[in-house]
Amino acid sequence: MPQLEEKPRIFLEEYRLKNAANDYGMADEKWNFKKFVKNFRIVIVRLDNFEMEFDLIGLQPAFANAFRRLMLSEVPSMAIEKVIVRNNTSIIQDEVLAHRLGLIPLKADPRLFEYRPEDATEGTEYDTLEFSVKVKCTAVKSQPKDSYKTEDLYENHSVYSSQIKWQPIGNQASVHKEADLGPVHGDILISKMRPGHELDLQLIAVKGIGKDHAKFSPVATASYRLLPEITLTREVVGGQAALLQSCFSPGVIGIDSEGRAYVKDARYDTCSRNVYRYDDIKDAAIMSRIRDHFIFNVESVGAMAPNVIFVEAVKILRDKCKTLLDELNSF
């Protein structure tokens, strides 16, 4: 058996999971700040305006899970909280329509706004955004003959999020731009209408957190998994190499010019353990996961970049720790 580098591992055997020898679990390890600083690393693998994949290395599971939960439920965002219905003659009920509008993600940066006081009856320019939707469906006067296309028969037959218009409060027009506050995507369908249907709505957006309602969560997904590791214990060639390759996710096992199998990139393996189905190759690979290496995937809904969301989660955890220390020191 090849010598493996000393890392905290979980081995994936055919019918069970097994910790490495002399590994009694990270929960029993004494916290050592100097060791943590030496081993901890953050590696950004992929980053764009909506998605980020990064690695947290040398971290205990409790911290990784804390960051995940903070991004989901405690990093704030702006969302439509109240809908004032002046007129709704569409087929969608007022309550359903209000719920659909509340789930439309907004571009507004929550760091530029304050939380609205619970006892406030009206919003201010510092804690509230107002939008309006005013659309009426009518029949096209000059309809083409023999055409049954909806766009040829009716005007405003579909209401999209691009038709949500910002209504500045107080001095907001001089501070913000409409392009920075409206819906993230303009092609979200709100309602379908026919002649005689009309929407006249006033929308009120406030700052909130996902713990109160999922519409305030700044991420679509925030998840992590342990880094897979695959080690080949012997040479695998020919038909066995092709069989071994088919047992893993695409791109994990490669075959060189001489027909030998090798581990190309274990990172994206799903750890399905299909290799144990075949007696002739089940002894050719050791499958494990590194217990202190977390692969994070964060997908933003669009208000903030995913790297900003993670930094905000770190700040929230820092503030919680500071509050706890202050409470302990006050006794």
mmCIF file of C-alpha atoms in Angstrom, residues 54-302:
data_model
loop_
_atom_site.group_PDB
_atom_site.id
_atom_site.type_symbol
_atom_site.label_atom_id
_atom_site.label_comp_id
_atom_site.label_asym_id
_atom_site.label_seq_id
_atom_site.Cartn_x
_atom_site.Cartn_y
_atom_site.Cartn_z
ATOM 1 C CA PHE A 54 -13.283 28.160 -3.040
ATOM 2 C CA ASP A 55 -11.473 25.914 -0.567
ATOM 3 C CA LEU A 56 -11.202 26.342 3.194
ATOM 4 C CA ILE A 57 -8.188 24.289 4.298
ATOM 5 C CA GLY A 58 -7.190 23.458 7.856
ATOM 6 C CA LEU A 59 -10.553 24.319 9.394
ATOM 7 C CA GLN A 60 -12.805 22.423 11.783
ATOM 8 C CA PRO A 61 -16.270 21.386 10.530
ATOM 9 C CA ALA A 62 -18.066 23.606 13.051
ATOM 10 C CA PHE A 63 -16.562 26.748 11.528
ATOM 11 C CA ALA A 64 -17.264 25.629 7.950
ATOM 12 C CA ASN A 65 -20.895 24.930 8.814
ATOM 13 C CA ALA A 66 -21.176 28.249 10.668
ATOM 14 C CA PHE A 67 -20.088 30.154 7.552
ATOM 15 C CA ARG A 68 -22.570 28.204 5.416
ATOM 16 C CA ARG A 69 -25.464 28.915 7.773
ATOM 17 C CA LEU A 70 -24.541 32.586 8.122
ATOM 18 C CA MET A 71 -24.537 33.069 4.348
ATOM 19 C CA LEU A 72 -27.940 31.418 4.092
ATOM 20 C CA SER A 73 -29.759 33.006 7.002
ATOM 21 C CA GLU A 74 -27.978 36.012 8.507
ATOM 22 C CA VAL A 75 -26.332 37.995 5.710
ATOM 23 C CA PRO A 76 -29.020 40.601 4.870
ATOM 24 C CA SER A 77 -30.496 41.619 1.532
ATOM 25 C CA MET A 78 -33.318 43.817 0.213
ATOM 26 C CA ALA A 79 -36.624 42.242 -0.804
ATOM 27 C CA ILE A 80 -40.222 43.301 -1.420
ATOM 28 C CA GLU A 81 -42.021 43.040 1.923
ATOM 29 C CA LYS A 82 -45.393 44.714 1.266
ATOM 30 C CA VAL A 83 -47.573 45.016 -1.835
ATOM 31 C CA ILE A 84 -50.306 47.636 -1.925
ATOM 32 C CA VAL A 85 -52.857 46.464 -4.503
ATOM 33 C CA ARG A 86 -54.727 49.380 -6.047
ATOM 34 C CA ASN A 87 -56.122 47.304 -8.882
ATOM 35 C CA ASN A 88 -55.716 43.660 -9.816
ATOM 36 C CA THR A 89 -58.103 42.217 -12.395
ATOM 37 C CA SER A 90 -55.740 39.470 -13.521
ATOM 38 C CA ILE A 91 -56.428 35.796 -12.793
ATOM 39 C CA ILE A 92 -53.781 35.703 -10.036
ATOM 40 C CA GLN A 93 -55.058 36.260 -6.505
ATOM 41 C CA ASP A 94 -53.626 39.194 -4.549
ATOM 42 C CA GLU A 95 -51.859 36.960 -2.007
ATOM 43 C CA VAL A 96 -50.220 34.775 -4.663
ATOM 44 C CA LEU A 97 -49.180 37.827 -6.655
ATOM 45 C CA ALA A 98 -47.621 39.442 -3.574
ATOM 46 C CA HIS A 99 -45.708 36.236 -2.820
ATOM 47 C CA ARG A 100 -44.360 36.046 -6.376
ATOM 48 C CA LEU A 101 -43.211 39.660 -6.238
ATOM 49 C CA GLY A 102 -41.480 39.125 -2.898
ATOM 50 C CA LEU A 103 -39.304 36.372 -4.361
ATOM 51 C CA ILE A 104 -37.926 38.548 -7.189
ATOM 52 C CA PRO A 105 -34.279 39.316 -6.295
ATOM 53 C CA LEU A 106 -33.314 43.003 -6.243
ATOM 54 C CA LYS A 107 -29.958 44.567 -7.150
ATOM 55 C CA ALA A 108 -30.031 46.963 -4.179
ATOM 56 C CA ASP A 109 -26.914 46.663 -2.004
ATOM 57 C CA PRO A 110 -28.169 46.056 1.564
ATOM 58 C CA ARG A 111 -25.042 47.674 3.033
ATOM 59 C CA LEU A 112 -26.353 51.044 1.845
ATOM 60 C CA PHE A 113 -29.586 50.740 3.852
ATOM 61 C CA GLU A 114 -30.633 50.395 7.475
ATOM 62 C CA TYR A 115 -33.035 47.967 9.070
ATOM 63 C CA ARG A 116 -36.548 49.352 9.278
ATOM 64 C CA PRO A 117 -37.752 49.723 12.900
ATOM 65 C CA GLU A 118 -40.486 47.237 13.819
ATOM 66 C CA ASP A 119 -42.798 49.974 15.120
ATOM 67 C CA ALA A 120 -42.368 52.213 12.040
ATOM 68 C CA THR A 121 -45.582 52.857 10.137
ATOM 69 C CA GLU A 122 -43.864 54.487 7.160
ATOM 70 C CA GLY A 123 -40.454 53.989 5.600
ATOM 71 C CA THR A 124 -37.725 56.547 5.087
ATOM 72 C CA GLU A 125 -35.165 57.063 2.367
ATOM 73 C CA TYR A 126 -32.620 55.255 4.566
ATOM 74 C CA ASP A 127 -34.497 51.997 5.123
ATOM 75 C CA THR A 128 -37.085 51.616 2.343
ATOM 76 C CA LEU A 129 -37.302 51.308 -1.430
ATOM 77 C CA GLU A 130 -40.562 51.824 -3.303
ATOM 78 C CA PHE A 131 -41.453 50.437 -6.719
ATOM 79 C CA SER A 132 -44.576 50.444 -8.834
ATOM 80 C CA VAL A 133 -46.154 48.211 -11.457
ATOM 81 C CA LYS A 134 -48.828 49.671 -13.709
ATOM 82 C CA VAL A 135 -49.740 47.546 -16.722
ATOM 83 C CA LYS A 136 -52.971 47.133 -18.707
ATOM 84 C CA CYS A 137 -53.566 44.527 -21.380
ATOM 85 C CA THR A 138 -55.382 45.640 -24.543
ATOM 86 C CA ALA A 139 -56.177 44.114 -27.915
ATOM 87 C CA VAL A 140 -54.012 45.147 -30.852
ATOM 88 C CA LYS A 141 -56.078 47.361 -33.126
ATOM 89 C CA SER A 142 -54.484 46.292 -36.396
ATOM 90 C CA GLN A 143 -54.276 42.525 -35.989
ATOM 91 C CA PRO A 144 -52.647 40.583 -38.862
ATOM 92 C CA LYS A 145 -54.976 38.206 -40.640
ATOM 93 C CA ASP A 146 -54.735 34.475 -39.892
ATOM 94 C CA SER A 147 -52.308 35.072 -37.006
ATOM 95 C CA TYR A 148 -52.881 33.392 -33.667
ATOM 96 C CA LYS A 149 -49.649 34.509 -32.020
ATOM 97 C CA THR A 150 -50.241 36.151 -28.666
ATOM 98 C CA GLU A 151 -47.867 39.020 -29.418
ATOM 99 C CA ASP A 152 -49.847 39.807 -32.582
ATOM 100 C CA LEU A 153 -53.206 39.855 -30.787
ATOM 101 C CA TYR A 154 -52.539 41.592 -27.458
ATOM 102 C CA GLU A 155 -50.380 44.328 -25.973
ATOM 103 C CA ASN A 156 -48.886 43.752 -22.518
ATOM 104 C CA HIS A 157 -50.080 40.137 -22.517
ATOM 105 C CA SER A 158 -47.193 39.196 -20.195
ATOM 106 C CA VAL A 159 -45.942 41.201 -17.228
ATOM 107 C CA TYR A 160 -42.222 40.846 -16.560
ATOM 108 C CA SER A 161 -39.962 42.050 -13.771
ATOM 109 C CA SER A 162 -38.499 44.639 -16.160
ATOM 110 C CA GLN A 163 -41.798 46.523 -15.815
ATOM 111 C CA ILE A 164 -41.172 47.161 -12.109
ATOM 112 C CA LYS A 165 -40.304 50.863 -11.863
ATOM 113 C CA TRP A 166 -38.446 52.530 -9.002
ATOM 114 C CA GLN A 167 -40.138 55.434 -7.187
ATOM 115 C CA PRO A 168 -37.498 57.452 -5.259
ATOM 116 C CA ILE A 169 -38.185 58.508 -1.684
ATOM 117 C CA GLY A 170 -36.797 61.785 -0.375
ATOM 118 C CA ASN A 171 -33.246 62.343 -1.617
ATOM 119 C CA GLN A 172 -32.750 58.821 -3.034
ATOM 120 C CA ALA A 173 -32.660 59.981 -6.667
ATOM 121 C CA SER A 174 -29.438 61.921 -6.035
ATOM 122 C CA VAL A 175 -27.778 59.022 -4.212
ATOM 123 C CA HIS A 176 -28.838 55.918 -6.157
ATOM 124 C CA LYS A 177 -29.375 54.956 -9.779
ATOM 125 C CA GLU A 178 -32.413 52.980 -10.933
ATOM 126 C CA ALA A 179 -30.128 50.503 -12.712
ATOM 127 C CA ASP A 180 -28.540 49.644 -9.342
ATOM 128 C CA LEU A 181 -31.797 49.045 -7.453
ATOM 129 C CA GLY A 182 -34.296 47.216 -9.658
ATOM 130 C CA PRO A 183 -34.735 43.477 -10.271
ATOM 131 C CA VAL A 184 -31.592 41.473 -10.971
ATOM 132 C CA HIS A 185 -33.239 39.790 -13.981
ATOM 133 C CA GLY A 186 -35.691 41.573 -16.237
ATOM 134 C CA ASP A 187 -37.218 38.432 -17.781
ATOM 135 C CA ILE A 188 -38.943 36.995 -14.697
ATOM 136 C CA LEU A 189 -42.593 36.382 -15.579
ATOM 137 C CA ILE A 190 -44.997 37.884 -13.026
ATOM 138 C CA SER A 191 -48.361 37.308 -14.702
ATOM 139 C CA LYS A 192 -50.067 36.583 -18.027
ATOM 140 C CA MET A 193 -52.983 38.818 -18.962
ATOM 141 C CA ARG A 194 -55.711 39.272 -21.532
ATOM 142 C CA PRO A 195 -57.771 42.339 -22.582
ATOM 143 C CA GLY A 196 -59.531 43.771 -19.538
ATOM 144 C CA HIS A 197 -56.837 42.627 -17.119
ATOM 145 C CA GLU A 198 -54.912 45.348 -15.298
ATOM 146 C CA LEU A 199 -52.265 45.590 -12.549
ATOM 147 C CA ASP A 200 -51.711 48.723 -10.479
ATOM 148 C CA LEU A 201 -49.381 47.942 -7.578
ATOM 149 C CA GLN A 202 -47.138 49.730 -5.125
ATOM 150 C CA LEU A 203 -44.206 47.642 -3.857
ATOM 151 C CA ILE A 204 -42.301 48.354 -0.652
ATOM 152 C CA ALA A 205 -38.866 46.731 -0.187
ATOM 153 C CA VAL A 206 -36.990 46.586 3.120
ATOM 154 C CA LYS A 207 -33.804 45.063 4.498
ATOM 155 C CA GLY A 208 -34.082 41.646 6.144
ATOM 156 C CA ILE A 209 -32.358 38.310 6.770
ATOM 157 C CA GLY A 210 -33.084 34.796 5.561
ATOM 158 C CA LYS A 211 -33.797 33.620 9.115
ATOM 159 C CA ASP A 212 -37.024 35.664 8.939
ATOM 160 C CA HIS A 213 -37.964 34.718 5.367
ATOM 161 C CA ALA A 214 -36.171 32.889 2.551
ATOM 162 C CA LYS A 215 -36.735 35.834 0.171
ATOM 163 C CA PHE A 216 -34.108 37.792 2.150
ATOM 164 C CA SER A 217 -31.412 35.151 1.666
ATOM 165 C CA PRO A 218 -28.634 36.612 -0.557
ATOM 166 C CA VAL A 219 -27.671 33.196 -1.935
ATOM 167 C CA ALA A 220 -29.479 30.695 -4.094
ATOM 168 C CA THR A 221 -27.217 27.935 -2.749
ATOM 169 C CA ALA A 222 -24.340 27.791 -0.280
ATOM 170 C CA SER A 223 -22.923 24.331 0.277
ATOM 171 C CA TYR A 224 -19.690 22.544 1.013
ATOM 172 C CA ARG A 225 -18.226 19.057 0.690
ATOM 173 C CA LEU A 226 -14.999 17.369 1.740
ATOM 174 C CA LEU A 227 -12.141 17.099 -0.746
ATOM 175 C CA PRO A 228 -12.085 13.604 -2.322
ATOM 176 C CA GLU A 229 -8.793 11.758 -2.628
ATOM 177 C CA ILE A 230 -8.155 8.686 -4.772
ATOM 178 C CA THR A 231 -4.950 6.653 -4.642
ATOM 179 C CA LEU A 232 -4.217 3.752 -7.000
ATOM 180 C CA THR A 233 -2.589 0.817 -5.202
ATOM 181 C CA ARG A 234 -1.359 -1.002 -8.308
ATOM 182 C CA GLU A 235 -0.963 -0.638 -12.043
ATOM 183 C CA VAL A 236 -4.236 -0.872 -13.953
ATOM 184 C CA VAL A 237 -4.028 -1.331 -17.753
ATOM 185 C CA GLY A 238 -6.123 -2.309 -20.756
ATOM 186 C CA GLY A 239 -9.731 -3.253 -20.236
ATOM 187 C CA GLN A 240 -9.412 -2.904 -16.470
ATOM 188 C CA ALA A 241 -8.240 0.691 -16.933
ATOM 189 C CA ALA A 242 -11.329 1.525 -19.004
ATOM 190 C CA LEU A 243 -13.559 -0.196 -16.427
ATOM 191 C CA LEU A 244 -11.889 1.722 -13.593
ATOM 192 C CA GLN A 245 -12.376 4.994 -15.476
ATOM 193 C CA SER A 246 -16.104 4.294 -15.905
ATOM 194 C CA CYS A 247 -16.503 3.792 -12.140
ATOM 195 C CA PHE A 248 -15.714 7.424 -11.377
ATOM 196 C CA SER A 249 -17.078 10.784 -12.443
ATOM 197 C CA PRO A 250 -15.943 12.099 -15.864
ATOM 198 C CA GLY A 251 -12.442 13.587 -15.755
ATOM 199 C CA VAL A 252 -11.410 11.909 -12.489
ATOM 200 C CA ILE A 253 -9.492 8.933 -13.953
ATOM 201 C CA GLY A 254 -7.359 9.338 -17.068
ATOM 202 C CA ILE A 255 -5.687 6.765 -19.326
ATOM 203 C CA ASP A 256 -2.231 7.529 -20.704
ATOM 204 C CA SER A 257 -0.823 6.635 -24.128
ATOM 205 C CA GLU A 258 0.283 3.223 -22.871
ATOM 206 C CA GLY A 259 -3.185 2.349 -21.618
ATOM 207 C CA ARG A 260 -2.403 2.805 -17.924
ATOM 208 C CA ALA A 261 -4.963 4.389 -15.620
ATOM 209 C CA TYR A 262 -3.956 7.327 -13.455
ATOM 210 C CA VAL A 263 -5.723 9.787 -11.170
ATOM 211 C CA LYS A 264 -6.285 12.865 -13.302
ATOM 212 C CA ASP A 265 -8.349 15.050 -10.942
ATOM 213 C CA ALA A 266 -10.046 13.586 -7.878
ATOM 214 C CA ARG A 267 -11.575 16.920 -6.867
ATOM 215 C CA TYR A 268 -14.887 16.463 -8.674
ATOM 216 C CA ASP A 269 -15.469 12.816 -7.834
ATOM 217 C CA THR A 270 -18.854 12.083 -6.271
ATOM 218 C CA CYS A 271 -17.435 9.196 -4.184
ATOM 219 C CA SER A 272 -20.064 6.770 -5.460
ATOM 220 C CA ARG A 273 -17.919 3.686 -4.627
ATOM 221 C CA ASN A 274 -18.943 1.968 -7.884
ATOM 222 C CA VAL A 275 -15.447 0.478 -8.050
ATOM 223 C CA TYR A 276 -16.414 -2.008 -5.309
ATOM 224 C CA ARG A 277 -18.939 -3.631 -7.655
ATOM 225 C CA TYR A 278 -16.116 -5.294 -9.642
ATOM 226 C CA ASP A 279 -13.973 -7.908 -7.922
ATOM 227 C CA ASP A 280 -11.065 -7.584 -10.362
ATOM 228 C CA ILE A 281 -10.491 -3.854 -9.677
ATOM 229 C CA LYS A 282 -11.973 -3.296 -6.195
ATOM 230 C CA ASP A 283 -8.484 -3.557 -4.671
ATOM 231 C CA ALA A 284 -6.929 -1.082 -7.142
ATOM 232 C CA ALA A 285 -8.052 2.160 -5.503
ATOM 233 C CA ILE A 286 -8.167 3.682 -2.046
ATOM 234 C CA MET A 287 -10.942 6.241 -1.713
ATOM 235 C CA SER A 288 -10.938 8.834 1.050
ATOM 236 C CA ARG A 289 -11.914 12.374 1.928
ATOM 237 C CA ILE A 290 -9.808 15.002 3.689
ATOM 238 C CA ARG A 291 -11.694 16.008 6.837
ATOM 239 C CA ASP A 292 -10.265 19.518 7.171
ATOM 240 C CA HIS A 293 -10.434 20.499 3.483
ATOM 241 C CA PHE A 294 -13.827 21.978 2.547
ATOM 242 C CA ILE A 295 -14.881 22.779 -1.019
ATOM 243 C CA PHE A 296 -17.434 25.602 -0.883
ATOM 244 C CA ASN A 297 -19.862 26.509 -3.666
ATOM 245 C CA VAL A 298 -21.705 29.808 -3.274
ATOM 246 C CA GLU A 299 -24.270 31.065 -5.804
ATOM 247 C CA SER A 300 -25.482 34.636 -5.293
ATOM 248 C CA VAL A 301 -28.946 35.790 -6.325
ATOM 249 C CA GLY A 302 -27.279 38.931 -7.721
#
